[in-house]
Protein backbone atom coordinates (compact mmCIF):
# COMPACT_ATOMS: atom_id res chain seq x y z
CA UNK A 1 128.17 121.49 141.94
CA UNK A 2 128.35 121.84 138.30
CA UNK A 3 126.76 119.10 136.78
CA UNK A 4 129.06 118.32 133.41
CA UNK A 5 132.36 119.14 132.70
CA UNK A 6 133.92 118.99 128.77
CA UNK A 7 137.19 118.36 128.00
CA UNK A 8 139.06 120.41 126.98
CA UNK A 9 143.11 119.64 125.92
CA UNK A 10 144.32 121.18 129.57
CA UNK A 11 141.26 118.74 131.22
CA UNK A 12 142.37 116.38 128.81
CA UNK A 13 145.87 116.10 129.91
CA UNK A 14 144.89 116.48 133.47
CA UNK A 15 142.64 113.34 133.27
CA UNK A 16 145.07 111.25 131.50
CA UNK A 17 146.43 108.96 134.14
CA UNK A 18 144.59 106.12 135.86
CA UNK A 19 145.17 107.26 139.29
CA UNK A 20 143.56 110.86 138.07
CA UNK A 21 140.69 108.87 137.15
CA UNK A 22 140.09 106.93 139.91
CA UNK A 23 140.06 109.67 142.26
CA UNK A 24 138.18 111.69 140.83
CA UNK A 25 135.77 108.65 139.90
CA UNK A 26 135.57 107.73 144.02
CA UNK A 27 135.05 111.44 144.81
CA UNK A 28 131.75 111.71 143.15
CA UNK A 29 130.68 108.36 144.10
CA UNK A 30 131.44 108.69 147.82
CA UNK A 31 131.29 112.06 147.86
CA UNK A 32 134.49 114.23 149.80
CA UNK A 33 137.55 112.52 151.26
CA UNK A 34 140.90 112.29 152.60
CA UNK A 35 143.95 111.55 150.21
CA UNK A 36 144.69 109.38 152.79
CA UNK A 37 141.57 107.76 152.38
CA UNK A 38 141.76 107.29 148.98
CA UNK A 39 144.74 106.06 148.74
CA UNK A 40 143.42 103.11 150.86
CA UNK A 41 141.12 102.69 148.77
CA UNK A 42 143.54 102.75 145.46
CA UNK A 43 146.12 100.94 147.39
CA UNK A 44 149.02 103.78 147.02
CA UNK A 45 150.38 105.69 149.17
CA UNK A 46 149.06 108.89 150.32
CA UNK A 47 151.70 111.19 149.02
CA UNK A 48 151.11 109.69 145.05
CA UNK A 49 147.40 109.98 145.72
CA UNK A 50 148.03 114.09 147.10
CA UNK A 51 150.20 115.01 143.99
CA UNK A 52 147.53 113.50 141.82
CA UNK A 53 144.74 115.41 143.73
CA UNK A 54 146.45 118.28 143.15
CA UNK A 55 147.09 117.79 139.85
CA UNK A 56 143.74 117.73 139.51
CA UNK A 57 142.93 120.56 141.87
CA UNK A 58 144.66 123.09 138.84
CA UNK A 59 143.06 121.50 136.08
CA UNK A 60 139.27 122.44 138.31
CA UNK A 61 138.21 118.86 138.50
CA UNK A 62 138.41 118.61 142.34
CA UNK A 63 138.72 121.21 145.09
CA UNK A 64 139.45 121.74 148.37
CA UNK A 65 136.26 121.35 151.13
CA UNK A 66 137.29 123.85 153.66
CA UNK A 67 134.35 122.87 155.47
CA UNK A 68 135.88 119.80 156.60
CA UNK A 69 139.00 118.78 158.13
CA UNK A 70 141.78 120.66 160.67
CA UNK A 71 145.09 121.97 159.91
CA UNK A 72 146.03 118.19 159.17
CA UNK A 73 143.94 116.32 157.10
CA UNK A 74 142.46 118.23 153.71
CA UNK A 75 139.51 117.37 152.55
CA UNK A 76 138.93 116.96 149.02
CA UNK A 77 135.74 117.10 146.79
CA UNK A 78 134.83 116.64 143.14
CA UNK A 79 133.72 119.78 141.41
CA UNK A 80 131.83 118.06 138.82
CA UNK A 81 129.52 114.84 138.36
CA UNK A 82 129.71 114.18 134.44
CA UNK A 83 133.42 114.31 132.15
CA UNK A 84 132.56 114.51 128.48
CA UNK A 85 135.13 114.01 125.78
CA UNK A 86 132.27 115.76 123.12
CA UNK A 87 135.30 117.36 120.79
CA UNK A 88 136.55 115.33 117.73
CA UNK A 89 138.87 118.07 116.88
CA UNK A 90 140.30 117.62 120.87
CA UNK A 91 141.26 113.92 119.64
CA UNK A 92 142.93 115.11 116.49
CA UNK A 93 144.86 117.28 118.48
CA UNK A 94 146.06 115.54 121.74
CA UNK A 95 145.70 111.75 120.32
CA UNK A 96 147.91 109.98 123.27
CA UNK A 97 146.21 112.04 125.56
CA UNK A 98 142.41 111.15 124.37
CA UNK A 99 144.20 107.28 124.54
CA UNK A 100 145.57 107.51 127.95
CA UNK A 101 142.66 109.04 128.79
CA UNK A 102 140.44 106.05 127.33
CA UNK A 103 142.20 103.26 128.02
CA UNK A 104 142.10 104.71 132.02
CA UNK A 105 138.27 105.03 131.78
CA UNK A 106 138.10 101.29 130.44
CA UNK A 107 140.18 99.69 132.81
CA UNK A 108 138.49 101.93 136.24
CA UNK A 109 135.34 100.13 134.02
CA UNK A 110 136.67 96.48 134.30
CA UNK A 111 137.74 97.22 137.98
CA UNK A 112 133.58 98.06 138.56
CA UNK A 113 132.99 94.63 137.20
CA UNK A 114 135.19 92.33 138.54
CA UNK A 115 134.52 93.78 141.45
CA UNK A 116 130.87 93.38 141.08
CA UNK A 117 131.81 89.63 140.52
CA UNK A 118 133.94 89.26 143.18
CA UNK A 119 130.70 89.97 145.48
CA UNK A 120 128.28 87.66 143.54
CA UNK A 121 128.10 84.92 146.28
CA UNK A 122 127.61 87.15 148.92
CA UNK A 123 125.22 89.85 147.18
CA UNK A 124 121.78 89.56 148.67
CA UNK A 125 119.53 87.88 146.00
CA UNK A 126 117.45 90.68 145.03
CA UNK A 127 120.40 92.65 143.64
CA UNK A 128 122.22 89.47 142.05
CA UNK A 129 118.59 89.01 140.21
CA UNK A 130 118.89 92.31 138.56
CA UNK A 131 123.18 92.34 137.63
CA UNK A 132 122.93 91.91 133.59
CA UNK A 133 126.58 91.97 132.22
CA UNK A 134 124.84 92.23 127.86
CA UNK A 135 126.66 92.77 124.91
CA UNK A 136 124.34 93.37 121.54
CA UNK A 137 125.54 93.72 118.19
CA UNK A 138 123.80 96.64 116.15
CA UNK A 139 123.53 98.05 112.84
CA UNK A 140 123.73 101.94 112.77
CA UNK A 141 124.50 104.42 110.91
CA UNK A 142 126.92 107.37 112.92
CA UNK A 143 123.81 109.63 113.03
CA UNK A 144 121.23 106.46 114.92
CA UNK A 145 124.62 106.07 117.06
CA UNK A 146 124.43 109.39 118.57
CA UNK A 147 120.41 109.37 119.10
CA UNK A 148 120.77 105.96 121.09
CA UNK A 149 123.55 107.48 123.02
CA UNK A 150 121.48 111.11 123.42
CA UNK A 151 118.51 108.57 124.43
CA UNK A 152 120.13 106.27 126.93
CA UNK A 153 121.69 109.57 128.56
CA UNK A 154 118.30 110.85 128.80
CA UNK A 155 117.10 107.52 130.64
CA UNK A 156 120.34 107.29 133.00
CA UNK A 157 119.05 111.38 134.01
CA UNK A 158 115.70 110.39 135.16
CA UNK A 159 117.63 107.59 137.80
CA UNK A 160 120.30 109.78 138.73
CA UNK A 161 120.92 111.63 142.19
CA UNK A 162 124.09 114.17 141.72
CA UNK A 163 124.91 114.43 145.48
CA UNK A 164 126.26 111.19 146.82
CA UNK A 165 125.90 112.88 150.21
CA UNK A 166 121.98 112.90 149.92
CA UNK A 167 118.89 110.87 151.12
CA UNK A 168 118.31 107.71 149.06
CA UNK A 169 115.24 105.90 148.45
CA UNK A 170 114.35 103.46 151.28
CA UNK A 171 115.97 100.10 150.03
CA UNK A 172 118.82 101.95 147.87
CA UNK A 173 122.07 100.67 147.15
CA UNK A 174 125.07 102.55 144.93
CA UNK A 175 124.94 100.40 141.37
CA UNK A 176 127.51 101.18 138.68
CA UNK A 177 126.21 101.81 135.34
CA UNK A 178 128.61 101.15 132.36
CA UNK A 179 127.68 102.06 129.38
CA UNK A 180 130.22 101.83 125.99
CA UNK A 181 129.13 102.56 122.71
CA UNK A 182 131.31 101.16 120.17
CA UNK A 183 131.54 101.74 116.78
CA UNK A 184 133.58 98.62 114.65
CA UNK A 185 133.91 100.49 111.28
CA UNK A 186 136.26 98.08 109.56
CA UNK A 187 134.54 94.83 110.48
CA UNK A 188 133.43 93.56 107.40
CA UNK A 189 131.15 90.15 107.05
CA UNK A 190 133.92 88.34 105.25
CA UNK A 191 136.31 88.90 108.64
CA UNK A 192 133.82 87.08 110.98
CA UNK A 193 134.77 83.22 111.38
């Protein structure tokens, strides 16, 4: 499975619906599936979530897994682990797309977390020890942005296991990282109450 995947404007308009998202965001954490299944999971029906996967399917962001499955039930897979909107000239170009795009990526974000909340009185106490929902307020210049984000990238690769298929650690559970970066160019200290 390759590893990363850039976007590019025919990725970029592939990837611009929430459902798009979604799927292909429960594909690589769950590994291969059923539209069926996923549409459970996305509560819609199977035939929305199918179009979408085959939306997808063209733009090379999931595939078939012919190794699973009978004549009636396909199986679908994600064909990457990482999307990367890296081109500034891609947003100049498509900018409802890149938004669509975003604003999909934020809200599957807020779905993590509430969701994540939702469990809090029933998550076993080691794991509700370590949930940290932080928010810090830094001074950086464009170029110490991008080394933080090259830097925490670099951390997040150490932890990471691409197949959500393999072995985990003894003890193991799936945890969401989220991870936003975001610059507020035209706050100024005379707009702050």
């Amino acid at each position: 499975m390759t590893s990363v995947v850039v976007l590019d404007a025919k990725g970029l308009r592939a990837l611009a619906h929430p459902v798009r998202v979604e799927l292909v965001q429960l594909l690589r954490k769950y590994g291969p599936s059923t539209a069926t299944r996923l549409a459970e999971r996305l509560d819609v029906n199977s035939g929305t979530a199918s179009y979408h996967l085959r939306r997808l399917a063209a733009a090379g962001f999931v595939e078939e897994d012919t190794e699973r499955g009978n004549a009636r039930e396909r199986w679908w897979r994600s064909v990457h682990q990482v999307t990367r909107l890296a081109d500034s000239e891609l947003a100049r170009q498509e900018p409802e797309a890149v938004l669509t795009y975003l604003r999909s990526v934020a809200a599957a974000h807020s779905l993590l977390t509430q969701r994540a909340l939702n469990e809090l009185q029933t998550m076993p106490r080691p794991w509700y020890d370590e949930l940290d929902i932080s928010h810090w307020a830094l001074r950086l210049t464009p170029e110490e942005a991008g080394r933080l984000h090259e830097e925490l990238l670099a951390v997040v690769a150490r932890y990471r296991r691409e197949d959500p298929e393999s072995a985990a650690a003894e003890g193991a559970e799936r945890v969401s990282l989220v991870m936003h970066l975001l610059p507020e160019p035209d706050v100024s200290e005379s707009d702050l109450p």
